[in-house]
Short mmCIF file of C-alpha atoms in Angstrom, two decimals:
data_model
loop_
_atom_site.label_atom_id
_atom_site.label_comp_id
_atom_site.label_asym_id
_atom_site.label_seq_id
_atom_site.Cartn_x
_atom_site.Cartn_y
_atom_site.Cartn_z
CA LEU C 645 0.25 -0.32 0.19
CA VAL C 646 2.80 2.33 0.60
CA TRP C 647 4.49 1.24 -2.53
CA GLN C 648 1.29 2.31 -4.23
CA GLY C 649 1.43 5.93 -2.42
CA VAL C 650 4.36 7.22 -3.58
CA PRO C 651 4.18 7.58 -6.96
CA LEU C 652 1.77 10.39 -5.86
CA LEU C 653 3.40 11.58 -3.23
CA LEU C 654 6.42 12.12 -5.29
CA PRO C 655 5.74 15.50 -7.30
CA LEU C 656 3.62 16.57 -4.04
CA ALA C 657 6.87 16.19 -1.62
CA THR C 658 9.57 17.18 -4.32
CA PHE C 659 7.91 21.11 -4.99
CA SER C 660 6.86 21.16 -1.73
CA THR C 661 11.03 20.79 -0.44
CA PHE C 662 11.33 23.32 -3.99
CA ILE C 663 8.91 25.90 -2.78
CA LEU C 664 10.14 25.80 0.49
CA LEU C 665 14.38 26.38 -0.74
CA GLY C 666 13.13 29.25 -1.80
CA GLY C 667 12.45 28.40 -5.54
CA LYS C 668 9.93 29.54 -8.21
CA LEU C 669 7.24 27.03 -9.70
CA ASP C 670 6.16 28.58 -13.34
CA PRO C 671 4.91 26.52 -15.31
CA GLY C 672 7.69 25.06 -17.83
CA LEU C 673 9.19 23.65 -14.98
CA VAL C 674 6.52 22.03 -13.08
CA PHE C 675 5.00 20.42 -16.41
CA SER C 676 9.01 19.59 -18.27
CA SER C 677 9.13 17.98 -13.68
CA LEU C 678 6.06 15.80 -13.77
CA ALA C 679 7.03 14.94 -17.32
CA LEU C 680 10.56 13.65 -15.28
CA LEU C 681 9.03 11.69 -12.57
CA ASP C 682 6.24 10.18 -15.03
CA MET C 683 9.06 8.49 -16.01
CA ILE C 684 11.07 6.92 -13.30
CA ARG C 685 7.07 6.07 -12.22
CA ILE C 686 7.21 2.44 -13.40
CA PRO C 687 10.59 1.32 -11.86
CA MET C 688 9.39 2.67 -8.81
CA ASN C 689 5.92 0.49 -9.06
CA LEU C 690 8.55 -2.34 -9.74
CA PHE C 691 10.65 -1.91 -7.08
CA PRO C 692 9.16 -3.80 -4.25
CA GLN C 693 8.82 -7.41 -6.94
CA ALA C 694 11.67 -6.60 -7.08
CA LEU C 695 12.57 -7.39 -3.40
CA GLN C 696 10.65 -9.79 -2.94
CA VAL C 697 13.11 -11.40 -6.00
CA ILE C 698 16.19 -10.64 -4.29
CA VAL C 699 14.93 -12.07 -1.23
CA GLN C 700 13.61 -15.06 -2.80
CA VAL C 701 16.69 -16.02 -4.75
CA ARG C 702 18.73 -15.23 -1.84
CA VAL C 703 16.64 -18.26 0.14
CA GLY C 704 17.79 -20.46 -2.41
CA LEU C 705 20.70 -19.70 -3.08
CA HIS C 706 20.88 -20.31 0.64
CA ARG C 707 19.32 -23.57 0.68
CA ILE C 708 21.53 -24.55 -1.99
CA GLU C 709 24.64 -24.05 -0.76
CA ARG C 710 23.48 -26.03 3.08
CA LEU C 711 22.17 -28.70 0.45
CA LEU C 712 26.04 -28.99 -1.06
CA ASP C 713 28.03 -28.37 1.83
CA ALA C 714 25.65 -31.37 3.82
CA GLU C 715 27.03 -35.14 4.53
CA GLU C 716 26.61 -37.31 3.17
CA MET C 717 25.79 -40.77 4.16
CA LYS C 718 26.34 -44.44 2.71
CA LYS C 719 23.45 -45.89 3.49
CA SER C 720 19.88 -46.00 5.21
CA THR C 721 20.16 -45.29 9.12
CA SER C 722 18.10 -43.19 11.82
CA THR C 723 20.02 -41.07 14.04
CA GLU C 724 19.20 -38.49 17.03
CA HIS C 725 18.65 -35.58 14.74
CA GLY C 726 16.16 -37.38 12.20
CA THR C 727 16.36 -39.66 10.02
CA SER C 728 18.08 -39.94 6.20
CA THR C 729 17.10 -41.10 2.79
CA SER C 730 19.61 -43.41 0.85
CA GLN C 731 19.32 -43.13 -2.97
CA GLY C 732 21.91 -45.62 -4.45
CA GLY C 733 24.19 -45.68 -1.44
CA VAL C 734 24.09 -41.65 -0.61
CA GLY C 735 22.24 -39.32 1.06
CA VAL C 736 21.49 -36.78 2.49
CA ALA C 737 20.79 -35.86 6.18
CA GLU C 738 16.37 -34.29 6.35
CA HIS C 739 17.93 -32.22 9.61
CA CYS C 740 20.18 -30.45 7.49
CA ARG C 741 17.07 -29.91 4.60
CA GLU C 742 14.96 -27.76 6.86
CA THR C 743 13.61 -24.58 5.35
CA VAL C 744 15.00 -21.11 6.28
#
């Protein structure tokens, strides 16, 4: 909800700051500023989605790293930390596959 309101509040905040700093608004400056602010509206709307994808990639890489760093086991056994699964004589302990 916050991200949807930012593109609408950005021109207001920009012009308010400009006026408070002593600037004088004229139609040419306002329209050209609005055109430039409109150009960055789409990237600003995509920013939350980009953050979500970055977090998902980070979690996925962390899981892959933990899987590749896990100890291999020769046969299927039951351990005190959990059961292990075995395929083709090599297994990965179940407690190493907990979710993040």
